[in-house]
Amino acid sequence: MSILALIALVDPVLAQQGAGDTPVVEGRRTLPEMTRDVIQHIRRNPAQTLQMTLREFAQYAPEGVLTRDSLQQRHAAQVANQRASLMAQYLRFDLDGDAAISADEFTRHLASSSASECAILLTKRFEADADKDGALSSMEIETVVQVWLEKNTSRRLGGEHLLQYDLDRDGRVTESEIVETIEAILREAPEPSTKRPDPASQRSAHLETKRIALQEAGLPELCRYPPTSAKAELRVLGAVRGGGLSDVAIAGTHQSTTVARLHIEKGQAPLYIILGAEVPVIWQISGATDRVERLVTHGSNAVTGLPKERVHFARSGICAPGPSALGKPRAREILGNVLQVAFEDSRLKPQQRERMDSHMFPSLQTKIGSADLVGVDEPVVIRESYYRRKENGGLTEITKHEAARMQLVYKLSQSYPLGVVRIDPEALVSDGDAERYALLPAEAGLLQMMDRGELRGDDLSRLVITRPIDALPSGLRKSTNNRMGQVFYVDPGVELDLSRGNLKWFNYWDAVDNGCVQGVPCYILPSLK
């Protein structure tokens, strides 16, 4: 089928125009320089390429002619619109119209705005107030907007790739030139090879390329995986976290340690397992553990159920799945390449799970799921009153405090279906020290505080601090430069020393008037004070 026949399927009118007046390329014009990828895509799927290219052409050249100047003007207009939108985010707080926000304007806005609006305003001031005088000059606003644009706006012109179709090199691209170029490329396309490449040779070549690149970076020597036997099956597993909360911390009590369970299935072949998680995880190994020839993880993970001589600790993110300063996508790409080269298997790819509860291994079938555990109900809310379901289907009214506690138990069961897992520190195979939590992480720690009388529930999501405390549970949402931390209310007369423990990472409101506590800017981030 010719390209004109294909064009007819896409645009019959264009096909009629191109059929009569398309000049002969050979002898009169030479093909423009095009990237290898574009040429290969045209040869593999000319109809799809033509349709996509013509759609893009219509988008970038509605008048039928595309030039570099027109693309630059379009790009400049887009940047101008972005600049105006960003400036408007600041200038909507400019009450007197002088293109600046004075300290008095900040004060007037803060006194009359909602908590969320105040958070936006003060965050804007924190980002742009270079001289820290409590006001934003027009220059400071323009500077922060320009910095954002330079960081987030692409310097590459949208539609620039279409200039490759400038067949006569006059700086102008038209529809007919796109058609002519694709026609010429198809006429010059080489005959497809009848000999299919050897997959094994291809994989070997790919591995060699990766091996050279990794050797230049020194990565194979960095990982130094223990040797594997010829019969061993290699399995790689990564996760974000486990499905249980540990009562023992393996990477410091300032963060949550979770628990995941792997029940090794019966089988003949030995297993060489490489696994890890992005947060501290204790991997509880059970079942046919004799099959495990070697288990490789990283330093912020630990293992139970295996002798320490069969556990090896490697570098996180690069040699085993886990956190990395390179970022998730790049770290996973490097890990995949390292594994393929180290074990000479180009098809080797890590399995990735969001949360690991209790699973058979290596099939990863769920061994114990939420449905197998004791069900936990949320409190029932009817006209601002709270109820607990009875076993017979009826309802029993409960207090707000009981409802808040019941809500925490429900959230804990949803996030951590394995619940709180008691760990024997002596049974751990780890690369560091283990210590028992004085205050459990996440909702489990909040429940402890409620039982000790340090927290009171005034509503489902309203927890009140009733007396001075040294810390709050790890694993809760913290304040950063981009978001608020978890909010707690404070009873009158209760003083909080934000220098103690992790208290500085959260937000506090007065339990009576919902105002700030001790001058802490409760509606924004404590770090902005």
Short mmCIF file of C-alpha atoms in Angstrom, two decimals:
data_model
loop_
_atom_site.label_atom_id
_atom_site.label_comp_id
_atom_site.label_asym_id
_atom_site.label_seq_id
_atom_site.Cartn_x
_atom_site.Cartn_y
_atom_site.Cartn_z
CA MET A 1 0.00 0.00 0.00
CA SER A 2 1.44 3.41 -1.01
CA ILE A 3 1.70 6.35 1.34
CA LEU A 4 -1.00 8.17 -0.66
CA ALA A 5 -3.35 5.30 0.00
CA LEU A 6 -2.52 5.58 3.67
CA ILE A 7 -3.07 9.35 3.53
CA ALA A 8 -6.52 8.74 2.12
CA LEU A 9 -7.42 6.90 5.29
CA VAL A 10 -6.24 9.85 7.39
CA ASP A 11 -7.34 12.85 5.30
CA PRO A 12 -8.95 12.29 1.86
CA VAL A 13 -8.74 15.99 0.93
CA LEU A 14 -5.01 16.15 1.64
CA ALA A 15 -4.53 12.95 -0.38
CA GLN A 16 -6.12 14.52 -3.44
CA GLN A 17 -3.97 17.64 -3.08
CA GLY A 18 -0.77 15.61 -2.67
CA ALA A 19 -1.47 13.11 -5.48
CA GLY A 20 -1.16 15.62 -8.30
CA ASP A 21 1.40 18.15 -7.22
CA THR A 22 3.93 16.24 -5.11
CA PRO A 23 7.27 16.90 -6.84
CA VAL A 24 9.73 14.15 -7.54
CA VAL A 25 12.31 14.24 -4.78
CA GLU A 26 15.08 12.37 -6.57
CA GLY A 27 17.33 14.65 -8.58
CA ARG A 28 15.72 17.84 -7.37
CA ARG A 29 15.77 17.78 -3.59
CA THR A 30 17.66 15.90 -0.96
CA LEU A 31 16.06 14.61 2.18
CA PRO A 32 16.37 16.84 5.24
CA GLU A 33 18.49 15.60 8.12
CA MET A 34 16.26 13.63 10.48
CA THR A 35 16.90 11.65 13.64
CA ARG A 36 17.27 7.89 13.36
CA ASP A 37 14.27 7.37 15.67
CA VAL A 38 11.95 9.41 13.43
CA ILE A 39 13.08 7.58 10.29
CA GLN A 40 12.62 4.16 11.93
CA HIS A 41 9.17 5.15 13.21
CA ILE A 42 8.13 6.28 9.72
CA ARG A 43 9.26 2.99 8.20
CA ARG A 44 7.57 0.87 10.87
CA ASN A 45 4.22 2.67 10.89
CA PRO A 46 3.87 5.34 8.19
CA ALA A 47 0.11 5.86 8.57
CA GLN A 48 0.30 6.42 12.31
CA THR A 49 3.33 8.71 11.94
CA LEU A 50 1.61 10.78 9.25
CA GLN A 51 -1.58 11.14 11.27
CA MET A 52 0.29 12.15 14.43
CA THR A 53 2.59 14.56 12.59
CA LEU A 54 -0.26 16.31 10.78
CA ARG A 55 -2.18 16.72 14.04
CA GLU A 56 0.86 18.31 15.67
CA PHE A 57 1.40 20.51 12.63
CA ALA A 58 -2.19 21.78 12.84
CA GLN A 59 -1.68 22.52 16.53
CA TYR A 60 1.55 24.49 16.09
CA ALA A 61 0.80 26.02 12.67
CA PRO A 62 -2.95 26.74 12.43
CA GLU A 63 -2.30 29.05 9.44
CA GLY A 64 -0.59 26.28 7.47
CA VAL A 65 3.06 27.43 7.68
CA LEU A 66 5.51 26.58 10.46
CA THR A 67 8.72 28.55 11.14
CA ARG A 68 11.17 28.81 14.01
CA ASP A 69 10.01 32.39 14.62
CA SER A 70 6.39 31.26 14.99
CA LEU A 71 7.42 28.57 17.47
CA GLN A 72 9.47 31.07 19.47
CA GLN A 73 6.56 33.51 19.60
CA ARG A 74 4.24 30.74 20.76
CA HIS A 75 6.72 29.66 23.45
CA ALA A 76 7.18 33.26 24.63
CA ALA A 77 3.40 33.69 24.92
CA GLN A 78 3.13 30.54 27.03
CA VAL A 79 5.91 31.74 29.36
CA ALA A 80 4.20 35.13 29.63
CA ASN A 81 0.92 33.47 30.62
CA GLN A 82 2.74 31.41 33.25
CA ARG A 83 4.45 34.54 34.58
CA ALA A 84 1.15 36.39 34.83
CA SER A 85 -0.49 33.47 36.62
CA LEU A 86 2.38 33.24 39.15
CA MET A 87 2.41 36.99 39.74
CA ALA A 88 -1.34 36.90 40.35
CA GLN A 89 -0.85 34.40 43.17
CA TYR A 90 1.10 37.10 45.02
CA LEU A 91 -0.63 40.27 43.86
CA ARG A 92 -4.06 39.12 44.98
CA PHE A 93 -2.82 40.06 48.46
CA ASP A 94 -1.78 43.55 47.25
CA LEU A 95 -4.54 45.77 48.65
CA ASP A 96 -3.28 49.17 47.47
CA GLY A 97 -2.26 48.14 43.97
CA ASP A 98 1.42 49.13 44.22
CA ALA A 99 2.64 45.69 43.00
CA ALA A 100 4.07 44.92 46.45
CA ILE A 101 2.76 43.46 49.73
CA SER A 102 3.58 45.54 52.80
CA ALA A 103 3.88 44.22 56.35
CA ASP A 104 0.61 46.02 57.14
CA GLU A 105 -1.15 44.24 54.27
CA PHE A 106 0.13 40.91 55.60
CA THR A 107 -1.22 41.73 59.08
CA ARG A 108 -4.65 42.77 57.73
CA HIS A 109 -4.93 39.60 55.66
CA LEU A 110 -3.89 37.32 58.52
CA ALA A 111 -6.48 38.89 60.81
CA SER A 112 -9.38 38.32 58.40
CA SER A 113 -8.47 35.16 56.47
CA SER A 114 -9.17 31.49 57.06
CA ALA A 115 -6.48 29.17 58.38
CA SER A 116 -5.83 27.69 54.92
CA GLU A 117 -5.58 31.15 53.36
CA CYS A 118 -3.14 32.25 56.08
CA ALA A 119 -1.04 29.18 55.39
CA ILE A 120 -0.84 30.11 51.69
CA LEU A 121 0.03 33.74 52.43
CA LEU A 122 2.75 33.02 54.97
CA THR A 123 4.27 30.32 52.80
CA LYS A 124 4.43 32.81 49.92
CA ARG A 125 6.17 35.32 52.19
CA PHE A 126 8.63 32.70 53.40
CA GLU A 127 9.55 31.78 49.80
CA ALA A 128 9.95 35.34 48.48
CA ASP A 129 11.02 37.55 51.41
CA ALA A 130 14.75 37.68 50.66
CA ASP A 131 15.65 40.41 53.18
CA LYS A 132 13.29 39.00 55.87
CA ASP A 133 11.68 42.38 56.58
CA GLY A 134 8.18 40.91 56.72
CA ALA A 135 7.12 42.53 53.42
CA LEU A 136 7.44 41.65 49.74
CA SER A 137 8.71 44.28 47.32
CA SER A 138 7.85 44.16 43.64
CA MET A 139 11.48 43.14 42.94
CA GLU A 140 11.26 40.21 45.42
CA ILE A 141 8.03 39.01 43.81
CA GLU A 142 9.46 39.28 40.30
CA THR A 143 12.63 37.47 41.39
CA VAL A 144 10.90 34.47 42.95
CA VAL A 145 8.60 34.18 39.92
CA GLN A 146 11.55 34.33 37.51
CA VAL A 147 13.48 31.70 39.49
CA TRP A 148 10.45 29.39 39.34
CA LEU A 149 10.10 29.92 35.59
CA GLU A 150 13.79 29.22 34.92
CA LYS A 151 13.60 26.05 37.00
CA ASN A 152 10.31 24.68 35.67
CA THR A 153 9.99 26.00 32.11
CA SER A 154 11.53 23.96 29.35
CA ARG A 155 14.00 25.82 27.15
CA ARG A 156 13.14 23.53 24.26
CA LEU A 157 10.61 24.89 21.78
CA GLY A 158 7.40 22.92 21.55
CA GLY A 159 6.96 21.63 18.00
CA GLU A 160 10.65 22.15 17.13
CA HIS A 161 10.90 18.56 15.89
CA LEU A 162 8.53 19.43 13.04
CA LEU A 163 11.24 21.63 11.49
CA GLN A 164 12.91 18.36 10.41
CA TYR A 165 10.34 18.22 7.58
CA ASP A 166 11.68 21.41 5.90
CA LEU A 167 12.37 19.66 2.62
CA ASP A 168 13.48 22.71 0.58
CA ARG A 169 15.36 24.24 3.55
CA ASP A 170 13.66 27.62 3.22
CA GLY A 171 12.89 27.83 6.95
CA ARG A 172 9.18 27.12 6.35
CA VAL A 173 7.37 23.79 6.78
CA THR A 174 4.06 23.01 5.05
CA GLU A 175 1.74 20.00 4.96
CA SER A 176 2.90 19.03 1.50
CA GLU A 177 6.53 18.92 2.68
CA ILE A 178 5.58 16.51 5.46
CA VAL A 179 3.90 14.23 2.93
CA GLU A 180 6.81 14.46 0.48
CA THR A 181 9.38 13.70 3.17
CA ILE A 182 7.56 10.60 4.38
CA GLU A 183 7.06 9.43 0.77
CA ALA A 184 10.77 9.82 0.06
CA ILE A 185 11.85 8.01 3.21
CA LEU A 186 9.60 5.07 2.36
CA ARG A 187 10.97 4.90 -1.18
CA GLU A 188 14.52 4.80 0.15
CA ALA A 189 13.74 2.32 2.93
CA PRO A 190 15.96 -0.77 2.79
CA GLU A 191 14.40 -4.15 2.31
CA PRO A 192 13.62 -5.76 5.64
CA SER A 193 16.11 -8.41 6.67
CA THR A 194 14.81 -11.94 6.33
CA LYS A 195 17.24 -13.16 8.98
CA ARG A 196 15.97 -12.65 12.50
CA PRO A 197 18.64 -11.58 15.02
CA ASP A 198 19.68 -14.17 17.54
CA PRO A 199 18.00 -13.23 20.88
CA ALA A 200 20.86 -14.75 22.88
CA SER A 201 23.41 -12.65 20.96
CA GLN A 202 21.33 -9.53 21.48
CA ARG A 203 21.08 -10.15 25.22
CA SER A 204 24.80 -10.79 25.42
CA ALA A 205 25.56 -7.53 23.61
CA HIS A 206 23.22 -5.57 25.88
CA LEU A 207 24.83 -7.08 28.97
CA GLU A 208 28.29 -6.23 27.72
CA THR A 209 27.26 -2.61 27.16
CA LYS A 210 25.84 -2.40 30.67
CA ARG A 211 28.88 -4.15 32.15
CA ILE A 212 31.27 -1.59 30.64
CA ALA A 213 29.17 1.33 31.91
CA LEU A 214 28.89 -0.12 35.41
CA GLN A 215 32.58 -0.92 35.59
CA GLU A 216 33.38 2.69 34.78
CA ALA A 217 31.15 3.70 37.71
CA GLY A 218 32.70 1.07 40.00
CA LEU A 219 29.36 -0.48 40.91
CA PRO A 220 30.06 -4.24 40.59
CA GLU A 221 32.92 -3.95 43.08
CA LEU A 222 30.72 -1.85 45.37
CA CYS A 223 27.97 -4.49 45.66
CA ARG A 224 30.09 -7.66 45.91
CA TYR A 225 27.21 -10.12 46.06
CA PRO A 226 28.00 -13.48 47.67
CA PRO A 227 28.40 -16.26 45.09
CA THR A 228 25.37 -18.29 44.09
CA SER A 229 25.22 -21.98 43.31
CA ALA A 230 24.42 -23.15 39.79
CA LYS A 231 21.05 -24.60 40.80
CA ALA A 232 19.83 -21.62 42.83
CA GLU A 233 16.82 -19.60 41.69
CA LEU A 234 17.40 -15.86 41.97
CA ARG A 235 14.45 -13.82 43.26
CA VAL A 236 14.42 -10.03 43.75
CA LEU A 237 11.69 -8.32 45.76
CA GLY A 238 11.21 -4.67 46.66
CA ALA A 239 8.53 -3.00 48.76
CA VAL A 240 7.69 0.35 50.26
CA ARG A 241 6.89 -0.98 53.75
CA GLY A 242 5.58 -3.92 55.72
CA GLY A 243 2.03 -4.61 56.83
CA GLY A 244 2.75 -4.71 60.57
CA LEU A 245 4.22 -2.33 63.13
CA SER A 246 7.25 -3.54 65.06
CA ASP A 247 7.61 -2.78 68.75
CA VAL A 248 11.39 -2.68 68.16
CA ALA A 249 13.21 0.00 66.15
CA ILE A 250 16.12 -1.07 63.93
CA ALA A 251 17.02 2.36 62.51
CA GLY A 252 16.28 4.69 65.42
CA THR A 253 13.05 5.42 67.27
CA HIS A 254 12.52 8.60 65.24
CA GLN A 255 11.01 6.54 62.41
CA SER A 256 8.65 3.59 62.12
CA THR A 257 9.93 0.06 61.74
CA THR A 258 7.45 -2.20 59.99
CA VAL A 259 7.16 -5.98 59.64
CA ALA A 260 6.69 -8.20 56.58
CA ARG A 261 6.32 -11.99 56.60
CA LEU A 262 7.54 -14.42 53.95
CA HIS A 263 6.57 -18.09 54.23
CA ILE A 264 8.99 -20.06 52.02
CA GLU A 265 7.15 -22.65 49.92
CA LYS A 266 8.41 -26.21 49.61
CA GLY A 267 10.54 -26.98 46.57
CA GLN A 268 13.70 -28.61 45.28
CA ALA A 269 15.71 -25.66 43.99
CA PRO A 270 17.59 -23.48 46.50
CA LEU A 271 16.63 -19.79 46.63
CA TYR A 272 18.93 -16.79 46.40
CA ILE A 273 16.79 -13.87 47.59
CA ILE A 274 17.57 -10.15 47.23
CA LEU A 275 14.99 -7.97 48.96
CA GLY A 276 14.55 -4.63 50.68
CA ALA A 277 12.12 -1.83 51.45
CA GLU A 278 12.18 1.95 51.37
CA VAL A 279 11.52 2.20 55.13
CA PRO A 280 12.96 0.07 57.95
CA VAL A 281 11.42 -3.42 57.69
CA ILE A 282 11.94 -6.60 59.67
CA TRP A 283 11.50 -9.55 57.31
CA GLN A 284 10.16 -12.57 59.22
CA ILE A 285 11.14 -15.68 57.27
CA SER A 286 9.33 -18.96 57.98
CA GLY A 287 8.36 -22.21 56.23
CA ALA A 288 10.92 -24.16 54.21
CA THR A 289 13.80 -21.92 55.29
CA ASP A 290 16.34 -24.64 54.38
CA ARG A 291 15.74 -23.67 50.74
CA VAL A 292 17.17 -20.18 51.34
CA GLU A 293 20.77 -20.37 50.20
CA ARG A 294 21.36 -16.65 50.73
CA LEU A 295 19.29 -13.57 51.55
CA VAL A 296 20.67 -10.15 50.59
CA THR A 297 19.14 -6.95 52.00
CA HIS A 298 20.41 -3.54 53.14
CA GLY A 299 21.38 -1.97 56.43
CA SER A 300 18.04 -0.44 57.41
CA ASN A 301 16.28 -3.80 57.09
CA ALA A 302 16.63 -6.83 59.36
CA VAL A 303 15.74 -10.51 59.24
CA THR A 304 14.42 -13.19 61.60
CA GLY A 305 14.15 -16.93 60.94
CA LEU A 306 17.52 -17.37 59.21
CA PRO A 307 21.04 -17.88 60.62
CA LYS A 308 23.20 -14.79 60.27
CA GLU A 309 25.74 -16.56 58.03
CA ARG A 310 23.07 -16.78 55.32
CA VAL A 311 22.20 -13.06 55.48
CA HIS A 312 24.26 -10.45 53.63
CA PHE A 313 23.86 -6.66 53.92
CA ALA A 314 24.48 -4.64 50.76
CA ARG A 315 24.23 -0.97 49.85
CA SER A 316 20.66 0.35 49.80
CA GLY A 317 19.01 1.40 46.55
CA ILE A 318 21.91 0.38 44.29
CA CYS A 319 22.63 -3.22 45.32
CA ALA A 320 19.29 -4.07 46.97
CA PRO A 321 15.82 -2.46 46.74
CA GLY A 322 15.60 0.45 49.17
CA PRO A 323 15.89 4.21 49.64
CA SER A 324 18.43 6.08 47.54
CA ALA A 325 19.52 9.68 47.12
CA LEU A 326 19.24 9.12 43.36
CA GLY A 327 15.44 9.01 43.52
CA LYS A 328 13.17 6.03 42.92
CA PRO A 329 13.13 5.78 39.08
CA ARG A 330 16.88 6.24 38.65
CA ALA A 331 17.76 3.96 41.59
CA ARG A 332 15.51 1.17 40.28
CA GLU A 333 17.04 1.48 36.80
CA ILE A 334 20.57 1.23 38.19
CA LEU A 335 19.62 -1.65 40.50
CA GLY A 336 18.14 -3.57 37.55
CA ASN A 337 21.30 -3.06 35.49
CA VAL A 338 23.57 -4.03 38.40
CA LEU A 339 21.61 -7.24 39.00
CA GLN A 340 21.55 -8.19 35.32
CA VAL A 341 25.31 -7.75 34.99
CA ALA A 342 26.21 -9.33 38.33
CA PHE A 343 24.13 -12.45 37.68
CA GLU A 344 24.46 -12.42 33.85
CA ASP A 345 20.72 -12.43 33.20
CA SER A 346 19.35 -9.60 31.04
CA ARG A 347 15.77 -10.63 31.82
CA LEU A 348 16.16 -10.24 35.57
CA LYS A 349 13.81 -7.59 36.98
CA PRO A 350 12.87 -6.91 40.61
CA GLN A 351 9.27 -7.51 41.69
CA GLN A 352 7.85 -4.42 43.37
CA ARG A 353 5.04 -4.20 45.93
CA GLU A 354 3.59 -1.22 47.76
CA ARG A 355 3.05 -3.09 51.02
CA MET A 356 4.12 -6.57 52.07
CA ASP A 357 1.88 -8.24 54.64
CA SER A 358 2.15 -12.02 54.98
CA HIS A 359 2.88 -13.87 51.75
CA MET A 360 3.94 -17.24 50.41
CA PHE A 361 7.31 -17.07 48.66
CA PRO A 362 8.29 -17.11 45.87
CA SER A 363 4.69 -17.18 44.53
CA LEU A 364 3.78 -14.07 46.62
CA GLN A 365 0.29 -15.40 47.20
CA THR A 366 -1.26 -13.84 50.28
CA LYS A 367 -0.93 -16.14 53.28
CA ILE A 368 -2.89 -14.03 55.76
CA GLY A 369 -4.98 -11.18 54.43
CA SER A 370 -7.24 -8.62 56.06
CA ALA A 371 -10.22 -10.93 55.63
CA ASP A 372 -8.52 -13.57 57.80
CA LEU A 373 -7.99 -11.17 60.69
CA VAL A 374 -10.51 -9.96 63.25
CA GLY A 375 -12.69 -7.30 61.65
CA VAL A 376 -12.56 -3.77 63.05
CA ASP A 377 -15.47 -1.39 62.56
CA GLU A 378 -15.50 2.37 62.33
CA PRO A 379 -17.74 4.25 64.75
CA VAL A 380 -21.21 5.04 63.42
CA VAL A 381 -22.10 8.75 63.29
CA ILE A 382 -25.77 9.75 63.52
CA ARG A 383 -26.69 13.41 64.03
CA GLU A 384 -23.43 14.30 65.76
CA SER A 385 -23.72 11.31 68.12
CA TYR A 386 -21.45 8.26 68.00
CA TYR A 387 -22.34 4.59 68.20
CA ARG A 388 -20.68 1.17 68.26
CA ARG A 389 -22.22 -1.77 66.41
CA LYS A 390 -23.40 -4.66 68.57
CA GLU A 391 -22.85 -8.27 67.56
CA ASN A 392 -26.62 -8.66 67.09
CA GLY A 393 -26.70 -5.74 64.67
CA GLY A 394 -27.88 -3.03 67.04
CA LEU A 395 -26.08 0.15 68.09
CA THR A 396 -24.69 1.30 71.45
CA GLU A 397 -24.03 5.01 71.99
CA ILE A 398 -20.45 5.87 72.95
CA THR A 399 -18.62 9.03 74.05
CA LYS A 400 -16.59 11.21 71.72
CA HIS A 401 -13.42 9.96 73.37
CA GLU A 402 -14.43 6.34 72.81
CA ALA A 403 -15.33 7.16 69.20
CA ALA A 404 -11.93 8.80 68.60
CA ARG A 405 -10.15 5.79 70.06
CA MET A 406 -12.27 3.42 67.97
CA GLN A 407 -11.38 5.45 64.86
CA LEU A 408 -7.65 5.12 65.62
CA VAL A 409 -8.00 1.34 66.03
CA TYR A 410 -9.80 1.19 62.68
CA LYS A 411 -7.11 3.27 60.91
CA LEU A 412 -4.38 1.11 62.44
CA SER A 413 -6.06 -2.06 61.15
CA GLN A 414 -6.36 -0.60 57.64
CA SER A 415 -2.77 0.63 57.41
CA TYR A 416 -1.20 -2.28 59.30
CA PRO A 417 -3.36 -5.42 59.01
CA LEU A 418 -0.75 -7.45 60.91
CA GLY A 419 -1.16 -5.08 63.85
CA VAL A 420 1.64 -4.50 66.35
CA VAL A 421 4.15 -7.36 66.13
CA ARG A 422 6.26 -8.16 69.17
CA ILE A 423 9.88 -8.75 68.18
CA ASP A 424 12.64 -10.42 70.15
CA PRO A 425 15.76 -8.23 69.61
CA GLU A 426 17.98 -11.24 70.30
CA ALA A 427 16.47 -13.08 67.32
CA LEU A 428 17.23 -10.28 64.86
CA VAL A 429 19.89 -10.54 62.20
CA SER A 430 20.65 -6.88 61.56
CA ASP A 431 23.42 -4.54 60.52
CA GLY A 432 22.85 -2.17 63.44
CA ASP A 433 21.46 -1.88 66.95
CA ALA A 434 17.85 -2.55 67.89
CA GLU A 435 15.95 -0.79 70.66
CA ARG A 436 12.43 -1.12 71.93
CA TYR A 437 10.08 1.81 71.37
CA ALA A 438 9.12 3.75 74.51
CA LEU A 439 6.23 5.06 72.40
CA LEU A 440 4.99 2.93 69.51
CA PRO A 441 4.83 4.49 66.02
CA ALA A 442 1.77 5.83 64.22
CA GLU A 443 -1.77 5.16 65.50
CA ALA A 444 -0.48 2.52 67.93
CA GLY A 445 1.47 5.24 69.77
CA LEU A 446 -1.55 7.57 69.81
CA LEU A 447 -3.58 4.79 71.41
CA GLN A 448 -0.88 4.40 74.06
CA MET A 449 -1.06 8.11 74.80
CA MET A 450 -4.86 7.95 75.10
CA ASP A 451 -4.57 5.03 77.54
CA ARG A 452 -2.04 7.02 79.60
CA GLY A 453 -4.31 10.05 79.73
CA GLU A 454 -2.01 12.24 77.63
CA LEU A 455 -4.50 12.53 74.77
CA ARG A 456 -8.25 13.06 74.78
CA GLY A 457 -10.53 12.53 71.83
CA ASP A 458 -12.99 15.41 71.36
CA ASP A 459 -14.05 14.19 67.92
CA LEU A 460 -13.07 11.53 65.40
CA SER A 461 -10.08 13.49 64.16
CA ARG A 462 -9.63 15.94 67.04
CA LEU A 463 -7.01 14.78 69.54
CA VAL A 464 -6.29 17.05 72.51
CA ILE A 465 -3.01 17.06 74.47
CA THR A 466 -4.00 17.17 78.12
CA ARG A 467 -0.60 17.52 79.82
CA PRO A 468 3.05 18.22 78.96
CA ILE A 469 4.66 15.52 76.80
CA ASP A 470 8.17 14.77 75.58
CA ALA A 471 7.36 13.31 72.17
CA LEU A 472 4.67 12.22 69.74
CA PRO A 473 4.69 8.92 67.80
CA SER A 474 6.96 8.54 64.79
CA GLY A 475 5.33 7.70 61.49
CA LEU A 476 2.83 10.59 61.59
CA ARG A 477 2.65 13.30 58.93
CA LYS A 478 5.40 15.86 59.62
CA SER A 479 5.65 19.53 58.70
CA THR A 480 7.82 20.39 55.73
CA ASN A 481 8.26 23.47 53.60
CA ASN A 482 5.37 22.30 51.43
CA ARG A 483 2.78 20.91 53.81
CA MET A 484 1.41 21.04 57.33
CA GLY A 485 2.16 18.34 59.82
CA GLN A 486 -0.53 16.51 61.76
CA VAL A 487 -2.56 18.88 63.92
CA PHE A 488 -3.04 18.41 67.66
CA TYR A 489 -5.12 20.54 70.01
CA VAL A 490 -3.80 21.63 73.39
CA ASP A 491 -5.76 22.21 76.61
CA PRO A 492 -5.38 25.65 78.27
CA GLY A 493 -2.43 25.80 80.66
CA VAL A 494 -0.54 22.94 79.01
CA GLU A 495 2.93 24.11 77.97
CA LEU A 496 4.77 22.42 75.13
CA ASP A 497 8.54 22.61 74.75
CA LEU A 498 9.02 22.23 71.01
CA SER A 499 12.74 21.59 71.50
CA ARG A 500 11.94 18.22 73.10
CA GLY A 501 11.81 15.04 71.05
CA ASN A 502 10.01 15.41 67.74
CA LEU A 503 7.41 17.98 68.88
CA LYS A 504 8.68 20.63 66.44
CA TRP A 505 7.45 18.59 63.46
CA PHE A 506 3.75 18.97 64.20
CA ASN A 507 1.12 21.71 64.47
CA TYR A 508 -0.81 22.79 67.55
CA TRP A 509 -4.08 24.65 68.03
CA ASP A 510 -5.69 25.89 71.21
CA ALA A 511 -8.45 23.46 72.23
CA VAL A 512 -10.77 26.30 73.33
CA ASP A 513 -10.50 29.05 70.72
CA ASN A 514 -8.68 27.19 67.94
CA GLY A 515 -5.96 29.86 68.01
CA CYS A 516 -2.21 29.49 68.18
CA VAL A 517 -0.45 28.01 71.18
CA GLN A 518 2.44 29.92 72.78
CA GLY A 519 2.92 31.97 69.62
CA VAL A 520 3.47 28.88 67.48
CA PRO A 521 2.02 29.61 64.01
CA CYS A 522 -0.40 26.71 64.21
CA TYR A 523 -2.02 27.28 60.84
CA ILE A 524 1.29 27.06 59.00
CA LEU A 525 4.51 25.18 59.42
CA PRO A 526 6.43 25.49 62.68
CA SER A 527 9.64 25.63 60.65
CA LEU A 528 8.50 28.96 59.17
CA LYS A 529 8.40 30.71 62.56
#
